[in-house]
Amino acid sequence: MTDDPLKRIGMATPIFGFSHCRDVVAAVSKAGGVGVYGAGLHSDDQIAIDLRWIEDQIGDLPYGIDLLMPSKYVGSESGGLSGAQAKAAIPAEVTAFLDDMMVRYDVPEATGDEPEDEFLALGGQRYSAAQARGILDLAFASKAKLLVSALGVPPADVIEQAHAQGMVVAALAGSVKHALAHVAAGIDIVIAQSYEAGGHTGEVGGMVLTPLIVDAVAPVPVLAAGGIADGRQMAAALALGAKGVWCGSVWLPTAESDLLPVVKRRLVDAAAEDTQRTRAMTGKPSRLLKTAWVTEWERPDTPDPLPNPLHAVAIGSYVSRIEKAAASPDATAQSGAGALAPTAAGQVIGLITQETSCRQVMVEMMTGCVDAVASVQELLEAQ
């Protein structure tokens, strides 16, 4: 077996496409990349359905599974809170603020037919090892070649089991300290997630973070993440020492994406300045599209976001109501649920000006990278 984890995955082109949408994951893998399924926001039943569907679509092509594995969160000292315990810990002023927000933005009440289970009670996110066990069991039973921790150092037993099954283990890092902790734990690939990225991010930009982590963890391969949506940025990442790129925001407005149409339209129209690093979605710093949801939580007269996982528990049912209302064909980004609808998105959305397909993104990124490298070579040869 080769010692190169990227070759063990079966990577054809150095592009990893992260998405919570199974259609995007399959499309990226079929176009020559490695689609990575974000499992952390789905129920175990939905994950099982989606993984079977992905594998039916892509056959033996490579894909990965991504989940949250933090070591520090409210309740970590006792193995994690139950849904009932977490709900009981939500301050009354936070619930009152959310109720008032729903009234002011005319978001309809829940219908009452939503199923009650532990996954939903926890706000649709799992943090403890016990809560994530279902995802891990499904991952280890799948054909996935890659297991990724989006948040936290993977536990030793998870890395050991993944390696025993021939899986490659990767983890996102927003700092050199985090990258070194991942490598010390035995992971195979570090994903340098920079300040520009959508979702959970650190405070260092990619032009600095990528070479810092490349140097710190060598010879462990590094993927660059954050601010990458075209071939020029891909070429820059490779020049900084990355062995590939990890992209998320670029897939959001694609035809395959299941993102709400009103949010897709907003993303296509957005500038790079229309995102904000905020605690408004998970309680941890995360870059989101700057919708009314973000501005409401950032107001000085509103409650502070709660630590994770309490924030996800507090907002879970409200976000579900918003998304259900914003799915209406009449929804607009100017008012009501359409104005609130939250989504993670990186600064690179400023470069995305139209809806396209995952395959087209892949083609343009690869050809753009080749053209960028040739342009630099021509420039240097002319000196």
Coordinates of C-alpha atoms in Angstrom, one line a residue:
M1 CA 0.0 0.0 0.0
T2 CA 1.3 3.5 -0.9
D3 CA 2.4 5.8 1.9
D4 CA 0.8 8.7 0.1
P5 CA -2.7 9.3 1.7
L6 CA -3.9 11.2 -1.3
K7 CA -3.1 8.3 -3.6
R8 CA -4.8 5.9 -1.1
I9 CA -8.0 8.0 -1.4
G10 CA -7.7 7.6 -5.2
M11 CA -7.7 11.3 -5.9
A12 CA -7.7 12.0 -9.7
T13 CA -7.6 15.8 -9.5
P14 CA -6.5 17.7 -6.4
I15 CA -10.0 19.1 -5.7
F16 CA -12.1 18.1 -2.6
G17 CA -15.7 19.3 -2.7
F18 CA -17.4 19.6 0.7
S19 CA -21.2 19.8 0.8
H20 CA -24.1 18.8 3.0
C21 CA -25.9 18.0 -0.2
R22 CA -25.6 14.5 -1.5
D23 CA -26.1 15.6 -5.1
V24 CA -23.1 17.9 -5.0
V25 CA -20.9 15.2 -3.4
A26 CA -21.8 12.7 -6.1
A27 CA -21.3 15.3 -8.9
V28 CA -17.9 16.3 -7.7
S29 CA -16.7 12.7 -7.5
K30 CA -18.1 11.9 -10.9
A31 CA -16.3 15.0 -12.3
G32 CA -12.9 13.8 -11.1
G33 CA -12.7 15.3 -7.6
V34 CA -13.4 13.9 -4.2
G35 CA -16.8 14.7 -2.9
V36 CA -17.1 15.0 0.9
Y37 CA -20.5 14.6 2.5
G38 CA -21.1 16.8 5.5
A39 CA -22.9 14.4 7.8
G40 CA -23.0 16.4 11.0
L41 CA -26.3 18.2 10.3
H42 CA -28.3 15.1 9.2
S43 CA -30.1 12.5 11.2
D44 CA -28.7 8.9 11.2
D45 CA -31.6 7.7 9.1
Q46 CA -31.0 10.4 6.5
I47 CA -27.2 9.8 6.4
A48 CA -27.8 6.1 5.7
I49 CA -30.2 6.9 2.8
D50 CA -27.7 9.5 1.4
L51 CA -24.7 7.3 1.6
R52 CA -26.4 4.5 -0.2
W53 CA -27.6 6.9 -2.9
I54 CA -24.1 8.4 -3.3
E55 CA -22.5 5.0 -3.6
D56 CA -25.1 3.9 -6.2
Q57 CA -24.3 7.1 -8.2
I58 CA -20.5 7.0 -8.1
G59 CA -19.7 3.3 -8.0
D60 CA -16.1 2.8 -6.9
L61 CA -15.1 6.5 -7.3
P62 CA -13.7 8.1 -4.1
Y63 CA -15.7 10.1 -1.6
G64 CA -15.4 11.1 2.0
I65 CA -17.6 11.8 5.1
D66 CA -17.2 14.8 7.4
L67 CA -18.5 15.2 10.9
L68 CA -17.9 17.2 14.1
M69 CA -15.6 15.8 16.8
P70 CA -14.9 18.6 19.3
S71 CA -13.4 17.8 22.7
K72 CA -14.7 20.9 24.5
Y73 CA -18.3 21.8 24.7
V74 CA -21.0 22.4 27.4
G75 CA -21.4 19.0 29.1
S76 CA -18.2 17.5 27.8
E77 CA -17.1 16.6 31.3
S78 CA -20.1 14.3 31.7
G79 CA -20.1 12.8 28.2
G80 CA -22.5 15.3 26.7
L81 CA -26.0 16.7 27.5
S82 CA -29.2 15.0 26.6
G83 CA -31.7 16.9 24.6
A84 CA -33.8 17.6 27.7
Q85 CA -30.8 18.8 29.7
A86 CA -29.7 21.1 26.9
K87 CA -33.2 22.6 26.4
A88 CA -33.4 23.2 30.2
A89 CA -30.2 25.2 30.1
I90 CA -31.4 27.7 27.5
P91 CA -31.9 31.1 29.1
A92 CA -35.4 32.5 29.0
E93 CA -34.2 35.8 27.4
V94 CA -32.8 33.8 24.4
T95 CA -36.1 32.1 23.8
A96 CA -38.0 35.4 24.2
F97 CA -35.6 37.0 21.7
L98 CA -36.1 34.3 19.1
D99 CA -39.9 34.3 19.6
D100 CA -39.9 38.1 19.0
M101 CA -37.8 37.7 15.9
M102 CA -40.2 35.2 14.4
V103 CA -43.1 37.7 15.0
R104 CA -41.2 40.7 13.6
Y105 CA -40.3 38.8 10.4
D106 CA -43.7 37.1 10.1
V107 CA -42.3 33.6 10.2
P108 CA -45.2 31.1 10.6
E109 CA -45.6 29.0 13.7
A110 CA -44.5 25.3 13.5
T111 CA -47.3 23.1 12.3
G112 CA -46.9 20.7 15.2
D113 CA -46.4 17.6 13.1
E114 CA -42.6 17.8 13.3
P115 CA -41.2 14.5 14.8
E116 CA -39.7 14.8 18.3
D117 CA -36.4 12.9 18.7
E118 CA -33.0 13.3 20.3
F119 CA -31.4 14.5 17.2
L120 CA -33.8 17.4 16.7
A121 CA -33.8 18.1 20.5
L122 CA -30.1 18.7 20.2
G123 CA -30.6 21.3 17.5
G124 CA -29.6 18.9 14.6
Q125 CA -26.0 18.7 15.7
R126 CA -24.0 16.1 17.6
Y127 CA -20.9 16.9 19.7
S128 CA -20.1 14.1 22.1
A129 CA -18.6 10.8 21.0
A130 CA -21.8 9.0 22.0
Q131 CA -24.0 11.4 19.9
A132 CA -21.6 11.0 16.9
R133 CA -21.5 7.2 17.2
G134 CA -24.3 6.6 14.7
I135 CA -22.5 8.7 12.1
L136 CA -19.2 6.8 12.7
D137 CA -20.9 3.4 12.5
L138 CA -22.4 4.4 9.1
A139 CA -19.1 5.8 7.9
F140 CA -17.2 2.6 8.8
A141 CA -19.9 0.5 7.1
S142 CA -19.7 2.6 3.9
K143 CA -17.3 2.6 1.0
A144 CA -16.0 6.1 1.9
K145 CA -12.2 6.4 1.5
L146 CA -11.9 9.5 3.7
L147 CA -13.1 10.4 7.2
V148 CA -12.8 14.1 8.2
S149 CA -13.2 15.9 11.5
A150 CA -14.5 19.4 10.7
L151 CA -14.2 20.5 14.4
G152 CA -11.9 18.9 16.9
V153 CA -9.1 16.4 17.1
P154 CA -10.4 12.9 16.2
P155 CA -10.4 10.5 19.2
A156 CA -7.7 7.9 19.1
D157 CA -10.1 5.0 18.8
V158 CA -11.8 6.6 15.8
I159 CA -8.4 7.1 14.0
E160 CA -7.4 3.5 14.9
Q161 CA -10.6 2.0 13.5
A162 CA -10.5 4.2 10.4
H163 CA -6.9 3.1 9.7
A164 CA -7.7 -0.5 10.3
Q165 CA -10.4 -0.3 7.6
G166 CA -8.0 1.4 5.2
M167 CA -9.6 4.8 5.5
V168 CA -7.6 8.1 5.4
V169 CA -8.3 10.5 8.2
A170 CA -8.1 14.3 7.8
A171 CA -9.0 17.2 10.0
L172 CA -9.5 20.9 9.6
A173 CA -7.2 23.3 11.4
G174 CA -7.4 27.1 11.7
S175 CA -4.0 27.5 13.3
V176 CA -0.6 25.8 13.5
K177 CA -1.4 24.7 17.1
H178 CA -4.5 22.9 15.9
A179 CA -2.6 21.3 13.0
L180 CA 0.1 20.0 15.2
A181 CA -2.5 18.5 17.6
H182 CA -4.1 16.7 14.7
V183 CA -0.7 15.3 13.5
A184 CA 0.2 14.2 17.0
A185 CA -3.0 12.3 17.2
G186 CA -2.1 10.4 14.0
I187 CA -4.2 11.9 11.3
D188 CA -3.1 11.6 7.6
I189 CA -4.0 15.0 6.1
V190 CA -4.3 18.5 7.5
I191 CA -6.9 20.9 6.0
A192 CA -5.7 24.5 6.5
Q193 CA -9.0 26.4 7.0
S194 CA -8.3 30.1 6.6
Y195 CA -10.1 33.2 7.8
E196 CA -11.8 33.7 4.4
A197 CA -13.6 30.4 4.6
G198 CA -17.3 29.7 5.2
G199 CA -18.3 27.9 8.3
H200 CA -16.0 27.5 11.4
T201 CA -12.8 29.5 10.8
G202 CA -9.8 30.8 12.5
E203 CA -8.3 34.3 12.4
V204 CA -5.4 33.9 9.8
G205 CA -5.7 34.4 6.1
G206 CA -4.9 31.7 3.6
M207 CA -1.8 33.3 2.2
V208 CA -0.2 33.1 5.6
L209 CA -1.9 30.1 7.2
T210 CA -1.3 27.6 4.4
P211 CA 2.6 27.9 4.3
L212 CA 2.7 28.1 8.1
I213 CA 0.9 24.8 8.4
V214 CA 2.7 23.2 5.4
D215 CA 6.0 23.9 7.1
A216 CA 4.9 22.9 10.6
V217 CA 3.5 19.5 9.7
A218 CA 5.8 18.4 6.9
P219 CA 5.8 15.7 5.4
V220 CA 2.1 15.3 6.3
P221 CA 0.2 16.6 3.2
V222 CA -1.9 19.8 3.5
L223 CA -5.1 20.8 1.7
A224 CA -5.8 24.6 1.5
A225 CA -9.3 25.7 2.4
G226 CA -10.9 29.1 2.3
G227 CA -11.2 31.6 -0.5
I228 CA -10.8 29.1 -3.4
A229 CA -13.3 29.1 -6.2
D230 CA -11.2 29.3 -9.4
G231 CA -8.0 28.1 -11.0
R232 CA -6.0 31.1 -10.1
Q233 CA -6.6 30.5 -6.4
M234 CA -6.0 26.8 -6.8
A235 CA -2.6 27.5 -8.4
A236 CA -1.8 29.9 -5.6
A237 CA -2.6 27.3 -3.0
L238 CA -0.4 24.7 -4.7
A239 CA 2.4 27.2 -5.0
L240 CA 2.1 27.7 -1.2
G241 CA 2.8 24.0 -0.7
A242 CA -0.7 22.6 -0.5
K243 CA -1.2 19.2 -2.2
G244 CA -4.8 20.1 -3.1
V245 CA -7.7 22.4 -2.3
W246 CA -10.8 21.9 -0.2
C247 CA -13.8 23.9 -1.5
G248 CA -17.2 24.5 0.0
S249 CA -18.8 27.9 -0.9
V250 CA -18.2 27.4 -4.7
W251 CA -20.8 24.6 -4.8
L252 CA -23.6 26.5 -3.0
P253 CA -25.1 28.2 -6.1
T254 CA -24.7 25.2 -8.4
A255 CA -27.6 23.5 -10.1
E256 CA -27.0 20.4 -8.0
S257 CA -27.1 22.2 -4.7
D258 CA -30.3 21.9 -2.5
L259 CA -29.8 25.3 -1.1
L260 CA -33.0 27.4 -0.9
P261 CA -33.6 29.3 -4.2
V262 CA -33.9 32.6 -2.3
V263 CA -30.4 32.0 -0.7
K264 CA -28.9 31.0 -4.0
R265 CA -30.1 34.2 -5.6
R266 CA -28.6 36.2 -2.7
L267 CA -25.3 34.4 -3.0
V268 CA -24.9 35.1 -6.7
D269 CA -25.7 38.8 -6.1
A270 CA -23.4 39.0 -3.0
A271 CA -20.0 40.8 -2.7
A272 CA -17.1 39.5 -0.7
E273 CA -18.0 42.0 2.0
D274 CA -21.5 40.4 2.4
T275 CA -20.3 37.7 4.8
Q276 CA -19.4 38.0 8.5
R277 CA -17.6 35.9 11.0
T278 CA -20.1 35.5 13.8
R279 CA -21.2 33.1 16.6
A280 CA -24.8 33.4 15.4
M281 CA -25.1 29.9 14.0
T282 CA -23.3 27.5 16.3
G283 CA -22.0 29.5 19.2
K284 CA -18.5 29.2 17.8
P285 CA -16.9 31.7 15.3
S286 CA -18.3 30.8 11.9
R287 CA -18.5 32.8 8.6
L288 CA -22.0 33.3 7.4
L289 CA -23.8 35.1 4.6
K290 CA -24.8 38.4 6.2
T291 CA -28.5 38.0 6.3
A292 CA -30.9 39.5 8.9
W293 CA -30.3 36.5 11.1
V294 CA -26.7 37.6 11.6
T295 CA -27.5 41.3 12.1
E296 CA -30.1 40.5 14.7
W297 CA -27.7 38.5 16.8
E298 CA -25.0 41.1 16.4
R299 CA -27.1 43.9 17.7
P300 CA -25.8 45.3 21.1
D301 CA -29.3 45.1 22.7
T302 CA -29.8 41.3 22.0
P303 CA -28.6 38.3 23.9
D304 CA -25.1 36.9 23.2
P305 CA -24.9 33.6 21.3
L306 CA -24.7 30.6 23.6
P307 CA -21.7 28.2 23.8
N308 CA -22.0 25.0 21.8
P309 CA -24.1 22.9 21.7
L310 CA -26.6 25.1 23.6
H311 CA -26.8 27.6 20.8
A312 CA -27.7 25.0 18.2
V313 CA -30.3 23.6 20.6
A314 CA -31.8 27.1 21.2
I315 CA -32.1 28.0 17.5
G316 CA -32.8 24.6 16.0
S317 CA -36.6 24.7 15.8
Y318 CA -36.6 28.4 14.8
V319 CA -34.1 27.8 11.9
S320 CA -36.4 24.9 10.7
R321 CA -39.4 27.3 10.7
I322 CA -37.4 29.9 8.8
E323 CA -36.2 27.5 6.2
K324 CA -39.6 26.0 5.7
A325 CA -41.1 29.5 5.1
A326 CA -38.2 30.7 3.0
A327 CA -38.7 27.7 0.6
S328 CA -41.9 29.4 -0.7
P329 CA -41.6 30.4 -4.4
D330 CA -42.7 33.9 -3.3
A331 CA -39.9 34.3 -0.7
T332 CA -37.5 37.3 -1.2
A333 CA -34.3 38.3 0.4
Q334 CA -35.7 41.6 1.4
S335 CA -38.3 40.6 3.9
G336 CA -39.8 37.8 6.1
A337 CA -38.1 34.4 6.3
G338 CA -36.2 35.0 3.1
A339 CA -34.4 37.9 4.7
L340 CA -33.4 35.8 7.8
A341 CA -32.5 32.4 6.2
P342 CA -28.9 31.7 7.5
T343 CA -26.2 29.9 5.6
A344 CA -22.5 29.4 5.9
A345 CA -20.6 31.1 3.1
G346 CA -17.0 32.3 2.5
Q347 CA -15.7 35.6 1.2
V348 CA -15.1 34.0 -2.2
I349 CA -18.8 34.3 -3.0
G350 CA -17.8 37.7 -4.4
L351 CA -16.3 35.9 -7.4
I352 CA -19.4 33.7 -8.0
T353 CA -21.8 35.6 -10.3
Q354 CA -24.0 32.9 -11.8
E355 CA -25.4 29.5 -11.2
T356 CA -23.5 26.8 -12.9
S357 CA -22.9 23.0 -12.5
C358 CA -20.4 21.1 -10.3
R359 CA -18.8 19.7 -13.4
Q360 CA -18.4 23.1 -14.9
V361 CA -16.8 24.4 -11.7
M362 CA -14.3 21.4 -11.8
V363 CA -13.5 22.0 -15.5
E364 CA -12.9 25.7 -15.1
M365 CA -10.9 25.3 -12.0
M366 CA -8.5 22.8 -13.5
T367 CA -8.1 24.6 -16.8
G368 CA -7.8 27.9 -14.9
C369 CA -5.1 26.4 -12.7
V370 CA -3.1 25.2 -15.7
D371 CA -3.4 28.6 -17.4
A372 CA -2.3 30.4 -14.3
V373 CA 0.8 28.3 -13.9
A374 CA 1.7 28.8 -17.6
S375 CA 1.2 32.6 -17.2
V376 CA 3.5 32.7 -14.2
Q377 CA 6.1 30.6 -16.0
E378 CA 5.9 32.9 -19.1
L379 CA 6.3 36.0 -16.9
L380 CA 9.3 34.6 -15.1
E381 CA 10.9 33.5 -18.4
A382 CA 10.5 37.0 -19.8
Q383 CA 12.6 38.5 -17.0

